[in-house]
Amino acid sequence: LGDYKKAKEFLETSLILYKKGSVKNPVRLARIYAFLGHLNWRMGNFGEAKTLLEKSLTISKEAFPENKMEVARSLAYLG
C-alpha cells in the first residue's frame, strides 16, 4: 500500500500486455487508463493524469454509450 511507483509499473506493464494480446475488451482498456490516470493524479502528475483519464473517457463513451458506470468512473476521476 502506498507504493505508487511500483503500482505504476504494474499498470504500465498490464497496458503493454493488453495491447499485445489478441482479445480486445474496451472496458478493460478504459479501466487500465482510468487506474493509471488516478494513480498519476495521486502522484501529482496532473497533466499525465488528465491525458490518461480523457483516453479512458473517450473509450468508454465510444464503446458503451449506454454504460453509465464506465463513463461515470472516468468523469469522477477527472472530477
CSV table of C-alpha atoms in Angstrom, one decimal:
chain,number,residue,atom,x,y,z
A,1,LEU,CA,0.0,0.0,0.0
A,2,GLY,CA,1.2,3.4,-0.9
A,3,ASP,CA,4.0,2.2,-3.3
A,4,TYR,CA,2.8,4.3,-6.2
A,5,LYS,CA,5.9,3.8,-8.3
A,6,LYS,CA,5.5,0.0,-8.2
A,7,ALA,CA,1.8,0.3,-8.9
A,8,LYS,CA,2.5,2.5,-11.9
A,9,GLU,CA,5.0,-0.1,-13.2
A,10,PHE,CA,2.4,-2.9,-12.8
A,11,LEU,CA,-0.3,-0.9,-14.6
A,12,GLU,CA,2.0,0.2,-17.4
A,13,THR,CA,3.0,-3.5,-17.9
A,14,SER,CA,-0.6,-4.5,-17.9
A,15,LEU,CA,-1.3,-1.9,-20.6
A,16,ILE,CA,1.6,-3.2,-22.8
A,17,LEU,CA,0.4,-6.8,-22.4
A,18,TYR,CA,-3.2,-5.8,-23.1
A,19,LYS,CA,-2.1,-4.1,-26.3
A,20,LYS,CA,-0.1,-7.1,-27.4
A,21,GLY,CA,-3.0,-9.5,-26.7
A,22,SER,CA,-5.5,-10.8,-29.3
A,23,VAL,CA,-8.6,-10.3,-27.1
A,24,LYS,CA,-9.8,-6.7,-27.1
A,25,ASN,CA,-12.1,-5.6,-24.4
A,26,PRO,CA,-12.8,-1.8,-24.3
A,27,VAL,CA,-13.9,-2.0,-20.6
A,28,ARG,CA,-10.6,-3.4,-19.6
A,29,LEU,CA,-8.6,-0.9,-21.6
A,30,ALA,CA,-10.7,2.0,-20.3
A,31,ARG,CA,-10.2,0.8,-16.7
A,32,ILE,CA,-6.4,0.5,-17.2
A,33,TYR,CA,-6.3,4.1,-18.4
A,34,ALA,CA,-8.6,5.2,-15.6
A,35,PHE,CA,-6.5,3.5,-12.9
A,36,LEU,CA,-3.3,4.9,-14.4
A,37,GLY,CA,-4.8,8.3,-14.6
A,38,HIS,CA,-6.0,8.2,-11.0
A,39,LEU,CA,-2.6,6.9,-9.9
A,40,ASN,CA,-0.8,9.7,-11.7
A,41,TRP,CA,-3.1,12.2,-10.1
A,42,ARG,CA,-2.2,10.8,-6.6
A,43,MET,CA,1.5,11.1,-7.6
A,44,GLY,CA,1.0,14.8,-8.5
A,45,ASN,CA,1.4,14.2,-12.3
A,46,PHE,CA,-1.7,16.2,-13.1
A,47,GLY,CA,-1.0,16.7,-16.9
A,48,GLU,CA,-0.4,13.0,-17.5
A,49,ALA,CA,-3.4,12.1,-15.3
A,50,LYS,CA,-5.7,14.3,-17.3
A,51,THR,CA,-4.5,12.8,-20.6
A,52,LEU,CA,-4.9,9.2,-19.4
A,53,LEU,CA,-8.4,9.9,-17.9
A,54,GLU,CA,-9.5,11.6,-21.1
A,55,LYS,CA,-8.4,8.5,-23.0
A,56,SER,CA,-10.5,6.4,-20.6
A,57,LEU,CA,-13.5,8.6,-21.0
A,58,THR,CA,-13.3,8.6,-24.8
A,59,ILE,CA,-13.0,4.8,-25.0
A,60,SER,CA,-15.9,4.4,-22.5
A,61,LYS,CA,-18.2,6.8,-24.5
A,62,GLU,CA,-17.4,5.2,-27.8
A,63,ALA,CA,-17.7,1.6,-26.7
A,64,PHE,CA,-20.6,1.9,-24.2
A,65,PRO,CA,-22.7,5.0,-24.9
A,66,GLU,CA,-25.4,3.4,-22.6
A,67,ASN,CA,-23.0,2.1,-20.0
A,68,LYS,CA,-23.2,4.9,-17.5
A,69,MET,CA,-20.9,3.2,-14.9
A,70,GLU,CA,-17.8,3.2,-17.1
A,71,VAL,CA,-18.4,6.8,-18.2
A,72,ALA,CA,-19.2,7.8,-14.7
A,73,ARG,CA,-15.9,6.3,-13.4
A,74,SER,CA,-13.9,8.3,-15.9
A,75,LEU,CA,-15.8,11.5,-15.2
A,76,ALA,CA,-15.4,11.0,-11.4
A,77,TYR,CA,-11.7,10.7,-11.7
A,78,LEU,CA,-11.5,13.7,-13.9
A,79,GLY,CA,-13.7,15.5,-11.4
